[in-house]
mmCIF file of C-alpha atoms and ligand atoms in Angstrom:
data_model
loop_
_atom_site.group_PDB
_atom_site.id
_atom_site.type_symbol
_atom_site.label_atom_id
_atom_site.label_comp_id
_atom_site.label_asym_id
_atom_site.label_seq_id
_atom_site.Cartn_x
_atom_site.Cartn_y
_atom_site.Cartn_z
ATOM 1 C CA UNK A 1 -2.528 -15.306 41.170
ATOM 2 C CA UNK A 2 -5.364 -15.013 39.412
ATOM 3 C CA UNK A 3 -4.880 -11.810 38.250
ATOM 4 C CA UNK A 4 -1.817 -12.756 37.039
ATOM 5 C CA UNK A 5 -2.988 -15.836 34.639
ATOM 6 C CA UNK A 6 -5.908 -13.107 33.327
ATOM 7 C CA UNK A 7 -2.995 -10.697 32.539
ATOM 8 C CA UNK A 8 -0.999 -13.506 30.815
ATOM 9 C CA UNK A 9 -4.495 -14.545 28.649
ATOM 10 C CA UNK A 10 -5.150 -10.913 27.956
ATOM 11 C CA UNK A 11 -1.752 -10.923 26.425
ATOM 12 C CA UNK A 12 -2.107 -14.181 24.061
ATOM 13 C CA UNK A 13 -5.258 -12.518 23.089
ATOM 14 C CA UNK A 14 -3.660 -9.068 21.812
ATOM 15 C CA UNK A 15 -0.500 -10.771 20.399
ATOM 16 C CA UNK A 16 -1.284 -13.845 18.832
ATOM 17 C CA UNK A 17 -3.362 -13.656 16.153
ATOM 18 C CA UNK A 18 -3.489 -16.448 13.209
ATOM 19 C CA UNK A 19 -4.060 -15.920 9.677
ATOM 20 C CA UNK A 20 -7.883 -16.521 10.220
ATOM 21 C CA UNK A 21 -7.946 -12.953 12.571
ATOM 22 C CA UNK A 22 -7.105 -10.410 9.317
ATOM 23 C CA UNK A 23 -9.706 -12.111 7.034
ATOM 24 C CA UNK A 24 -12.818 -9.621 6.982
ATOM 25 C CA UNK A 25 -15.370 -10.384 3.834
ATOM 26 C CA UNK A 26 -15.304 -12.954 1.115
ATOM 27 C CA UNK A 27 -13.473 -11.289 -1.580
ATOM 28 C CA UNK A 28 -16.135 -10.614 -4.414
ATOM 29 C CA UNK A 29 -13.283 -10.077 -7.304
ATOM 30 C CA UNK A 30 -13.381 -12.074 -10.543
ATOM 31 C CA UNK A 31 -11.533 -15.199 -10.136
ATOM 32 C CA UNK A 32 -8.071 -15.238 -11.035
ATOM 33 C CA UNK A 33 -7.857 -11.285 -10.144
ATOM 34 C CA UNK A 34 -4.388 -10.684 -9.239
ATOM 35 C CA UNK A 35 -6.047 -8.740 -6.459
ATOM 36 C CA UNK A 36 -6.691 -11.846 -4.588
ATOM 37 C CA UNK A 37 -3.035 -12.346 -4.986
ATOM 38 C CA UNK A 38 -1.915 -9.475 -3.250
ATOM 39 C CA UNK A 39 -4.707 -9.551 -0.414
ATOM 40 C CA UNK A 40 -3.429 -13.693 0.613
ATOM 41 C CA UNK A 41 0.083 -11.675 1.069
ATOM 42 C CA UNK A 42 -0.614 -8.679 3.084
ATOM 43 C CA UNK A 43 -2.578 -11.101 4.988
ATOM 44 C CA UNK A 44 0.052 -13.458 5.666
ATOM 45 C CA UNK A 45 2.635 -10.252 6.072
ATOM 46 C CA UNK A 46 -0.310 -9.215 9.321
ATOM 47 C CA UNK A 47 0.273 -12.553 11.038
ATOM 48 C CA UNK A 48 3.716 -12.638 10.547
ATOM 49 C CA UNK A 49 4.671 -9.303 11.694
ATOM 50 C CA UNK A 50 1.958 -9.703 14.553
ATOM 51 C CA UNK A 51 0.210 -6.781 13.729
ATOM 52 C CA UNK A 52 -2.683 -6.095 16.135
ATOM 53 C CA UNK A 53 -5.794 -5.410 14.306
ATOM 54 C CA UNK A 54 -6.789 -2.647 15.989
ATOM 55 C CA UNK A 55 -3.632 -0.888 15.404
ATOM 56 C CA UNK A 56 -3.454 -1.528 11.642
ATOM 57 C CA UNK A 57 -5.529 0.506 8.902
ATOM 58 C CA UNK A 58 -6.076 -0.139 5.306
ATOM 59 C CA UNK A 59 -6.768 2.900 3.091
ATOM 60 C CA UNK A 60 -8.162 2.966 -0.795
ATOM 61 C CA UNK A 61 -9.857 4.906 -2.963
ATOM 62 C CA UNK A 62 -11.928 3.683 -5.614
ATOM 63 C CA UNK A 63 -11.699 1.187 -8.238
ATOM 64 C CA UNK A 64 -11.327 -2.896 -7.845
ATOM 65 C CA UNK A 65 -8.617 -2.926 -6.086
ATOM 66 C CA UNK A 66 -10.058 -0.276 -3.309
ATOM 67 C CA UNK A 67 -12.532 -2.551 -2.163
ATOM 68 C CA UNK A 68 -9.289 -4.597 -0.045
ATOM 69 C CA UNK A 69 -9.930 -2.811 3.277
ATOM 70 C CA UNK A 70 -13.022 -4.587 3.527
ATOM 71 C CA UNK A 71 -11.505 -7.925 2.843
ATOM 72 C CA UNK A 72 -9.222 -7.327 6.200
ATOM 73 C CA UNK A 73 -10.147 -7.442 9.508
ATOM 74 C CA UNK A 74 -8.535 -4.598 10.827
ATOM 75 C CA UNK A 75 -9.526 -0.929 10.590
ATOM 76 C CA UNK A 76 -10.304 0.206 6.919
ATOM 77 C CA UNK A 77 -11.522 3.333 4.618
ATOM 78 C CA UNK A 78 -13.123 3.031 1.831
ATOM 79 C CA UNK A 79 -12.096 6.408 0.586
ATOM 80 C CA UNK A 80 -13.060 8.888 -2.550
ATOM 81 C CA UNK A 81 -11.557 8.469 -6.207
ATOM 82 C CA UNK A 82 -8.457 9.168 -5.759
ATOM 83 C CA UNK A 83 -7.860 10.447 -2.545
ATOM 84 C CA UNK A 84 -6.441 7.261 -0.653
ATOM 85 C CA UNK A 85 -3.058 8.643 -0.145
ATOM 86 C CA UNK A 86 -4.282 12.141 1.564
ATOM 87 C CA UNK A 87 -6.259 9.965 3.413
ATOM 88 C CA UNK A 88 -3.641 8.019 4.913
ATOM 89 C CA UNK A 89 -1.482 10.834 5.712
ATOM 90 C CA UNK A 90 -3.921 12.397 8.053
ATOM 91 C CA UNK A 91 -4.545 8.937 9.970
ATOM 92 C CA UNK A 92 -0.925 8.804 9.664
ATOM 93 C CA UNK A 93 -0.155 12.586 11.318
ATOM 94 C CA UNK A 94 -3.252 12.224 13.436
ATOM 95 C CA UNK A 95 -2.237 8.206 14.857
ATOM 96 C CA UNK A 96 1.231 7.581 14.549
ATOM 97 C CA UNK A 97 0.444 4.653 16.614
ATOM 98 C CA UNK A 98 -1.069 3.230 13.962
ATOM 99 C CA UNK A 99 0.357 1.026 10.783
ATOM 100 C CA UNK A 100 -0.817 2.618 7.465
ATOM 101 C CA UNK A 101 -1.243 1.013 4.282
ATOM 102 C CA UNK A 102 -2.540 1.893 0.748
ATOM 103 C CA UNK A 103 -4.176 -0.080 -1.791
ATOM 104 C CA UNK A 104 -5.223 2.109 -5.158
ATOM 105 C CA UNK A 105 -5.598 1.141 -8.670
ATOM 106 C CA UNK A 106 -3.568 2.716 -11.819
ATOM 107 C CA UNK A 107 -6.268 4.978 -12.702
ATOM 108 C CA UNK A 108 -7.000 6.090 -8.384
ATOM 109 C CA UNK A 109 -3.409 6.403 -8.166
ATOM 110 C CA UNK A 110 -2.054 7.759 -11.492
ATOM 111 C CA UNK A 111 -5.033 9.639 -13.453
ATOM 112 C CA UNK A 112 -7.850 11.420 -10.556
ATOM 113 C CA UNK A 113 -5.419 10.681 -7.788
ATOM 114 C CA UNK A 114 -1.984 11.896 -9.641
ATOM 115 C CA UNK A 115 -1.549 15.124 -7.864
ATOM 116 C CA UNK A 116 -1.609 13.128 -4.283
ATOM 117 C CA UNK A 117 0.635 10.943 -5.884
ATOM 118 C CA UNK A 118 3.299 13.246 -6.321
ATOM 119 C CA UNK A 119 3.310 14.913 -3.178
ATOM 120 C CA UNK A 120 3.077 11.813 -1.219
ATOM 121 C CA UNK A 121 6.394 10.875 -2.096
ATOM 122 C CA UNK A 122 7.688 14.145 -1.630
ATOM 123 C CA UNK A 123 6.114 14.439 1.986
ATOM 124 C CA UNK A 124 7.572 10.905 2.638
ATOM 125 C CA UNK A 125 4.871 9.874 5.616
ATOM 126 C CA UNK A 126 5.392 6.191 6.778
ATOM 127 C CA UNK A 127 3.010 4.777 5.023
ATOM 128 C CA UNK A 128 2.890 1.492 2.867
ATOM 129 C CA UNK A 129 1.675 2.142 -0.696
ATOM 130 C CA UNK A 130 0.288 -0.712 -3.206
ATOM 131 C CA UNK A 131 -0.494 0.567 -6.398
ATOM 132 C CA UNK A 132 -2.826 -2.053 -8.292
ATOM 133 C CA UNK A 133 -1.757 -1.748 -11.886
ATOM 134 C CA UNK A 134 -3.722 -3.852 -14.154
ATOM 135 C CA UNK A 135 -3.387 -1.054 -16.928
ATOM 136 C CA UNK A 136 -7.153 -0.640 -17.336
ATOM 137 C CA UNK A 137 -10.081 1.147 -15.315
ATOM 138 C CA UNK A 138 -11.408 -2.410 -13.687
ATOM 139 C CA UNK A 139 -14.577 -1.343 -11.955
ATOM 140 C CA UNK A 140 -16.617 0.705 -14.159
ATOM 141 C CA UNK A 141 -15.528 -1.935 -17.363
ATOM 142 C CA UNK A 142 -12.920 -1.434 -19.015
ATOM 143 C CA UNK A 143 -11.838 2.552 -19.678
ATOM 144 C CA UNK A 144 -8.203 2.790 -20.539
ATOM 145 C CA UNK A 145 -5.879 4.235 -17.703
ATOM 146 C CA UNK A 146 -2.743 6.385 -17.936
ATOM 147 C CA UNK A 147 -0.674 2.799 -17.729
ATOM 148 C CA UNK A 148 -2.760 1.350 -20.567
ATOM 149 C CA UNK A 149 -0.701 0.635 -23.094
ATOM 150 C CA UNK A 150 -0.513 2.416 -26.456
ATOM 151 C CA UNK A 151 -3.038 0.885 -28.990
ATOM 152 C CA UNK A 152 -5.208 -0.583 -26.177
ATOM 153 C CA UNK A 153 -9.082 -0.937 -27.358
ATOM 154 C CA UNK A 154 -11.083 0.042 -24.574
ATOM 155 C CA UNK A 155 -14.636 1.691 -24.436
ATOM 156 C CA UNK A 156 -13.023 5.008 -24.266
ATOM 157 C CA UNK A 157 -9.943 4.385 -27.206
ATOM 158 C CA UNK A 158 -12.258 1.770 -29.254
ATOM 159 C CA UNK A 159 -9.453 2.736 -32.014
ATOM 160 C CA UNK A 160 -6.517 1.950 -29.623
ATOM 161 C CA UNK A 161 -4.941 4.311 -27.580
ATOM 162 C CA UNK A 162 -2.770 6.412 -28.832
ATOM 163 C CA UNK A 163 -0.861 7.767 -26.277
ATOM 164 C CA UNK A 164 2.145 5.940 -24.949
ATOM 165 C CA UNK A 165 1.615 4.554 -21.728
ATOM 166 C CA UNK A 166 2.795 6.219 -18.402
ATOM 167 C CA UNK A 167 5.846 4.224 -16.429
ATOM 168 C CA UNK A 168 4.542 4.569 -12.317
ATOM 169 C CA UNK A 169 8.235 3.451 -11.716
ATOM 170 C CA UNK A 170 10.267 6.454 -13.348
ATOM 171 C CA UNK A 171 7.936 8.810 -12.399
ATOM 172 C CA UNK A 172 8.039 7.904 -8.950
ATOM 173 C CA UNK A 173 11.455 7.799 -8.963
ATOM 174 C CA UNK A 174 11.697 11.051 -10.842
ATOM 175 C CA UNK A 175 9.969 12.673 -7.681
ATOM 176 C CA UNK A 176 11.913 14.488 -4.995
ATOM 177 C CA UNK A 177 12.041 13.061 -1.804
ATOM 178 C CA UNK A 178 11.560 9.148 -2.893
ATOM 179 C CA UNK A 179 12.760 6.720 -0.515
ATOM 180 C CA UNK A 180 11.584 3.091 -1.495
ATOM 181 C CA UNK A 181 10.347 1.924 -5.160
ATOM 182 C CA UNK A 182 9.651 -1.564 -5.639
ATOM 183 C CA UNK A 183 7.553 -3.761 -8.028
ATOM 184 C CA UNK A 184 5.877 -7.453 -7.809
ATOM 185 C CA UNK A 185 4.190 -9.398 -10.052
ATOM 186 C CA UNK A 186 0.602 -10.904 -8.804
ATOM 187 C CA UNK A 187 1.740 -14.550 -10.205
ATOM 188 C CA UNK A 188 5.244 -14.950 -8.126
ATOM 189 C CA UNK A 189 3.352 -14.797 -4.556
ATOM 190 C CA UNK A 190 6.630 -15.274 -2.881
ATOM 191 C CA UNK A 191 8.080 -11.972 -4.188
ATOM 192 C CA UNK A 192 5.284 -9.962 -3.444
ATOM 193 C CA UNK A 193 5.148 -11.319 -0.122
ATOM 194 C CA UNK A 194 8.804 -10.672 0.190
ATOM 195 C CA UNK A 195 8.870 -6.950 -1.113
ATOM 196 C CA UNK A 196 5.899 -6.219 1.136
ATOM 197 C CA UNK A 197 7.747 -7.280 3.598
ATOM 198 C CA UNK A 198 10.784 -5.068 2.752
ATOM 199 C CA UNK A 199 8.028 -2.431 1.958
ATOM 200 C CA UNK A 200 6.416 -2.544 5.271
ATOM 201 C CA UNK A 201 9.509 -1.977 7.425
ATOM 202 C CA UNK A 202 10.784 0.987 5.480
ATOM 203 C CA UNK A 203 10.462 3.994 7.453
ATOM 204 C CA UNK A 204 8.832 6.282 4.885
ATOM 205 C CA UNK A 205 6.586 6.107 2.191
ATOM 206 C CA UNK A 206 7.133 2.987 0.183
ATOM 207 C CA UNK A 207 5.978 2.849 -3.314
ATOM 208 C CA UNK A 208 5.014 -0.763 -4.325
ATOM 209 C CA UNK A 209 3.565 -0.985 -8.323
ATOM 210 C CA UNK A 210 1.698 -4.651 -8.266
ATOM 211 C CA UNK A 211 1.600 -5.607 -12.136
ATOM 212 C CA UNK A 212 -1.866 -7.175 -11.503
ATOM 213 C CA UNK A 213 -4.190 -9.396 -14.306
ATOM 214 C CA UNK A 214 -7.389 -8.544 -15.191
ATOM 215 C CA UNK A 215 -8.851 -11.667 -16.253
ATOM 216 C CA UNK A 216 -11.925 -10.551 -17.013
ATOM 217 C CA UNK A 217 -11.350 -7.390 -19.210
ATOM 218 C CA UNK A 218 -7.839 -7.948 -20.131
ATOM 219 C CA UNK A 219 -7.373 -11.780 -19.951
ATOM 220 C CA UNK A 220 -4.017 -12.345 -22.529
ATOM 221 C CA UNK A 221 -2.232 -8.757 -21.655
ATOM 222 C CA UNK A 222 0.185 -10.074 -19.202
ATOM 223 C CA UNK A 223 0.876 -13.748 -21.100
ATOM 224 C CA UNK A 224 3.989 -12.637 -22.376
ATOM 225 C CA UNK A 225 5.501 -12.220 -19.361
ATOM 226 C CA UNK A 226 3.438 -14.531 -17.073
ATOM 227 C CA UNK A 227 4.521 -17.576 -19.671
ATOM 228 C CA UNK A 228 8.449 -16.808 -20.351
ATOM 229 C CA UNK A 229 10.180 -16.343 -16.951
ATOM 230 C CA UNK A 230 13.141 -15.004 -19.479
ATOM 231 C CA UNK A 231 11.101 -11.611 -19.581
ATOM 232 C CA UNK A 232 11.250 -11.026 -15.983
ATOM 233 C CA UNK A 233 14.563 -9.357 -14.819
ATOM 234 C CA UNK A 234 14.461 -10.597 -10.990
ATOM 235 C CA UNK A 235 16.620 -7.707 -9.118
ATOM 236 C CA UNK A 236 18.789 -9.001 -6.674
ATOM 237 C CA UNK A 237 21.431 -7.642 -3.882
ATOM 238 C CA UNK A 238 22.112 -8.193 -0.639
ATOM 239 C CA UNK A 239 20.312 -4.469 0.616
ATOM 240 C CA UNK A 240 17.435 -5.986 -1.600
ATOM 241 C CA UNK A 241 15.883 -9.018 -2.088
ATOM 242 C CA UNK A 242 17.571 -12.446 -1.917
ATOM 243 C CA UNK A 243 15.515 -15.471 -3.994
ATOM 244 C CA UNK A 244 15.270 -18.675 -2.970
ATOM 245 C CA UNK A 245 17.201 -21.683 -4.947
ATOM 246 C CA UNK A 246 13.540 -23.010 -6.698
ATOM 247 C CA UNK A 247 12.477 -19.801 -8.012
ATOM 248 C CA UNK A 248 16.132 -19.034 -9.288
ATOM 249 C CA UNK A 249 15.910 -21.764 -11.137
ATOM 250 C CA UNK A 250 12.666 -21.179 -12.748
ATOM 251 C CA UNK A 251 13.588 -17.376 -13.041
ATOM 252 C CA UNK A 252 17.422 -17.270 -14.498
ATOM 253 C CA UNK A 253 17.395 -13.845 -15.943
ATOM 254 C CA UNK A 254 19.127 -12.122 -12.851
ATOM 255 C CA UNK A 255 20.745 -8.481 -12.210
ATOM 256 C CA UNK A 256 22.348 -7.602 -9.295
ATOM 257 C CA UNK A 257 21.061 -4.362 -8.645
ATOM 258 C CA UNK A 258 22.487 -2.271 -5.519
ATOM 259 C CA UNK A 259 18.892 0.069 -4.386
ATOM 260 C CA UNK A 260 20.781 2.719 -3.357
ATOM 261 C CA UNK A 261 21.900 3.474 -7.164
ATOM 262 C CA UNK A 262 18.896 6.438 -7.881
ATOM 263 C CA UNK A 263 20.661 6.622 -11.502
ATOM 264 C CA UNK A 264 20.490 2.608 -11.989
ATOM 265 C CA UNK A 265 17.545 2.344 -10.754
ATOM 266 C CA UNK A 266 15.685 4.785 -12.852
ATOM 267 C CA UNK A 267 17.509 3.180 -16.433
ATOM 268 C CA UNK A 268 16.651 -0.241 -15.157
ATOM 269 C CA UNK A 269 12.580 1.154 -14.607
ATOM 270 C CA UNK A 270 12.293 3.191 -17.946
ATOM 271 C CA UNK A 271 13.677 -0.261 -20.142
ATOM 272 C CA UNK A 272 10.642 -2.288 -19.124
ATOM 273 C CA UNK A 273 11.087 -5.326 -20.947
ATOM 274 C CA UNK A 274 11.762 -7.729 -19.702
ATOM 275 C CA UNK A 275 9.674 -6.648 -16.541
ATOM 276 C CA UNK A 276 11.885 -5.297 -13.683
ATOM 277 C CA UNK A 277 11.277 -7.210 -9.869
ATOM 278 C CA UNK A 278 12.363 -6.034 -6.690
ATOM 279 C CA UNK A 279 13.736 -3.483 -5.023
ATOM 280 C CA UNK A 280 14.486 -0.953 -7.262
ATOM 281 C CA UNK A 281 15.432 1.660 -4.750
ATOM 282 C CA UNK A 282 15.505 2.667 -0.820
ATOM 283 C CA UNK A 283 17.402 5.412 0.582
ATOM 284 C CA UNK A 284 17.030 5.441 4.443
ATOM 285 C CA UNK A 285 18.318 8.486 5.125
ATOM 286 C CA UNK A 286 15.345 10.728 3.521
ATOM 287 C CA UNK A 287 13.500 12.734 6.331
ATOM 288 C CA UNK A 288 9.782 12.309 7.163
ATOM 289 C CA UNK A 289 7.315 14.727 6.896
ATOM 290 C CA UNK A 290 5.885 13.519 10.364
ATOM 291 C CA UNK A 291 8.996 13.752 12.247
ATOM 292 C CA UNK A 292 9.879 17.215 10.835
ATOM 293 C CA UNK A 293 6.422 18.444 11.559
ATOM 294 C CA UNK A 294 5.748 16.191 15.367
ATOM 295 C CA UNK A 295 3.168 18.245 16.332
ATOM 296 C CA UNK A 296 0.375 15.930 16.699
ATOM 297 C CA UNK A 297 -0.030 14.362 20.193
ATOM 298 C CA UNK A 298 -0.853 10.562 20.856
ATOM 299 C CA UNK A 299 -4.581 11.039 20.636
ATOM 300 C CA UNK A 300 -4.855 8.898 24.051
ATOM 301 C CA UNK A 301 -8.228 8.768 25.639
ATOM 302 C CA UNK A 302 -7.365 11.197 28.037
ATOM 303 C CA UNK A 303 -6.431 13.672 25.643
ATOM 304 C CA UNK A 304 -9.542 13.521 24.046
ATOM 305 C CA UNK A 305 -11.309 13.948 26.926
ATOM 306 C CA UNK A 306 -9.808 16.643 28.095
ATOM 307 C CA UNK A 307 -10.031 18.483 24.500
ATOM 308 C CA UNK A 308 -14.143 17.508 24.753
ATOM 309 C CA UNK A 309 -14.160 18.911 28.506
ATOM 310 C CA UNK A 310 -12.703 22.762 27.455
ATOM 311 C CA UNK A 311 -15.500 22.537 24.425
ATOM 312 C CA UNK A 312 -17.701 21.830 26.561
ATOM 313 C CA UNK A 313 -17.124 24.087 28.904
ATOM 314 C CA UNK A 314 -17.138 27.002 26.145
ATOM 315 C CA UNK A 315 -21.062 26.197 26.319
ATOM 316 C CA UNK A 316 -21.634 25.598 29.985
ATOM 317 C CA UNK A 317 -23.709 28.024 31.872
ATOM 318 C CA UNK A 318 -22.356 27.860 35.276
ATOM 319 C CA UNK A 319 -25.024 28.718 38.479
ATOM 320 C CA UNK A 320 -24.635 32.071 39.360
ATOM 321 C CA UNK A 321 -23.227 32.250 43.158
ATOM 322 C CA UNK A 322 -25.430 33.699 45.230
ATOM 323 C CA UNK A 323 -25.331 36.950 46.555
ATOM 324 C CA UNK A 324 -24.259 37.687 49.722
HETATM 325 C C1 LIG B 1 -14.909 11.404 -8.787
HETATM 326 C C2 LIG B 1 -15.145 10.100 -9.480
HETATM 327 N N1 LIG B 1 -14.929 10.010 -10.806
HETATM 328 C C3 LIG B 1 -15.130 8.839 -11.436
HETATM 329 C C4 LIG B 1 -15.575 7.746 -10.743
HETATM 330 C C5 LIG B 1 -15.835 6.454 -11.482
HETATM 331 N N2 LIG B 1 -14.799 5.471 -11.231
HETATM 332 C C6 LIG B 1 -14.913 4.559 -10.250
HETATM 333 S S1 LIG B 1 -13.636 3.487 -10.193
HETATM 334 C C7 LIG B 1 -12.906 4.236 -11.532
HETATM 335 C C8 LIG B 1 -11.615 3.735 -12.118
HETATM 336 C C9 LIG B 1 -10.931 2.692 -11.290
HETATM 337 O O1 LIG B 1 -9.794 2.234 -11.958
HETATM 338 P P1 LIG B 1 -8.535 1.761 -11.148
HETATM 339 O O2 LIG B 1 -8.148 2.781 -10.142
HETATM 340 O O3 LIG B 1 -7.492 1.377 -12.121
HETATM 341 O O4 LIG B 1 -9.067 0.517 -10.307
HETATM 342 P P2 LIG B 1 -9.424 -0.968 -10.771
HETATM 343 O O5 LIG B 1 -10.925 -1.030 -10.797
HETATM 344 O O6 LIG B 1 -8.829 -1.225 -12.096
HETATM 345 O O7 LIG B 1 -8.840 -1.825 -9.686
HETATM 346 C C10 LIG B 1 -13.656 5.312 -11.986
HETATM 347 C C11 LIG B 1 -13.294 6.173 -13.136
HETATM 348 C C12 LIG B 1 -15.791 7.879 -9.352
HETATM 349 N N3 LIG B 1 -16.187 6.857 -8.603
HETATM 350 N N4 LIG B 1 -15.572 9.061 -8.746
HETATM 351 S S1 LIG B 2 -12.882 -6.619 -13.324
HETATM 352 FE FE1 LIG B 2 -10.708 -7.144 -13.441
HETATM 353 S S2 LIG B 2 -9.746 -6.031 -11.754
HETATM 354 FE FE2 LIG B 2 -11.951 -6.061 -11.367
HETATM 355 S S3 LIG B 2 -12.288 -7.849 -10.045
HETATM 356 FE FE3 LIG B 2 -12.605 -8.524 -12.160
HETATM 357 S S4 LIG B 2 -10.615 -9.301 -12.821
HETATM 358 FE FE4 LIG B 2 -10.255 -8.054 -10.997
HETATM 359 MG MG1 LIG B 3 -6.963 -0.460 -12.763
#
């Protein structure tokens, strides 16, 4: 009997966990950093989904936005420039146990981390991706990105850049192998709570672009868009995202968008303006680098300990048996 009411305790314990159990540090962004946004919703998407701690990871690079791992209480690493995504595909390969996301800025992501980018996609590992874009290099102040856009001043264009920005969406979607391309916005909290959500249980790598604020380097960039709901397209269908009655009514300009159209998809990421939000595409059916490959045991404890035990034993110098 008393076992039994320990068991059921144990249980509670492991499964129910409130929003209080993912917060880790006090968030040490700029107020009104559209990072803050986007941590309060994979936060909320934890609890929700009942995601044990221990069993979820958070992977970045380096930049702003790579400092959310330590703002969770789960498992986190704080990785190199622009290696977040290799990262997460060895924890992924290594612990498929384990739930894997990805939080990298535009310059991580799409300038030292572009390479990993590309191949991440095509290797299609289950992992969740959130790509930070606030179209500027936050952390070291203000260094245009590849997403900057054309005629920025920063301290490295002080004459305004003069290349035309790179679109994360169409090259994504350019890639082979892409099966999930979405993008939020960090001021509608709903949506990017919602295609998180749709993000998260899509079986392969999801791609996620956040258009994030900088307040503090870039304070009136996003104003256009943030102040006339007309310039955000909202993408809806019922394979993709469904919006509630109040934020159709503040948000009127509508498409129906079905996110298994590649060639729609890819015309309604390269036009822009107004901003596209949803699901842009998922295709189910695209195979998984992991499952192809499923070569990588369960590290369970006693698989580790028998892997130490025959190193081990390489070393060992047994007693000699006596001669008779
Ligand atoms: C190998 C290497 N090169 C350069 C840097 C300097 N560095 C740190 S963060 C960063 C850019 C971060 O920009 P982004 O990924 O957009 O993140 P944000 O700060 O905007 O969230 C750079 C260039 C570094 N840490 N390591
Ligand atoms: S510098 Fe910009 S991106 Fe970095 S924390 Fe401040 S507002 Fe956010
Ligand atoms: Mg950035």
């Amino acid at each position: 009997m008393t076992t039994r009411a320990h068991e059921c305790l144990m249980r509670m314990y492991e499964e129910e966990h409130d929003l209080e159990s993912y917060q880790g540090s006090i968030p040490r962004w700029c107020s009104g950093c559209g990072d803050n946004a986007v941590l309060a919703a994979v936060q909320r998407l934890c609890r929700d989904e009942k995601l044990r701690p221990e069993k979820t990871v958070f992977v970045s690079g380096i930049g702003c936005s790579s400092r959310l791992p330590h703002y969770m209480k789960t498992y986190g690493f704080h990785g190199i420039h622009g290696r977040a995504l290799p990262i997460a595909e060895g924890i992924r390969l290594a612990r498929p146990d384990l739930h894997v996301f990805v939080n990298t800025g535009d310059g991580d992501c799409c300038s030292i981390g572009a390479a990993h980018w590309i191949h991440a996609i095509r290797y299609n590992m289950d992992v969740t991706v959130m790509v930070h874009d606030n179209q500027i290099y936050g952390l070291t102040k203000m260094q245009a990105s590849p997403t900057s856009p054309r005629g920025l001043r920063s301290k490295t264009t002080p004459r305004g850049a003069c290349l035309e920005a790179l679109n994360p969406l169409t090259v994504t979607l350019g890639i082979q192998n892409v099966s999930f391309v979405a993008q939020a916005v960090d001021w509608i909290p709903e949506l990017i709570y919602d295609i998180l959500s749709r993000a998260f249980h899509h079986k392969g790598c999801s791609f996620v672009r956040i258009v994030q604020r900088c307040p503090e380097f870039l304070p009136e960039l996003l104003d256009p868009w943030l102040h006339d709901p007309n310039r955000i397209l909202l993408l809806t269908h019922e394979k993709g995202l469904q919006v509630s009655a109040a934020l159709g009514k503040v948000y009127k300009n509508q498409l129906e968008h079905d996110p298994t159209d590649l060639d729609r998809a890819r015309a309604i990421a390269s036009a822009g303006d107004p901003m596209p939000v949803g699901i842009l595409y998922q295709n189910r059916a695209v195979p998984r680098y992991e499952e192809m490959r499923a070569i990588t045991p369960l590290r369970t404890p006693e698989l580790i300990q028998r892997g130490l035990e025959t190193e081990f034993d390489k070393f060992t110098v047994w007693p000699r048996e006596p001669a008779d």
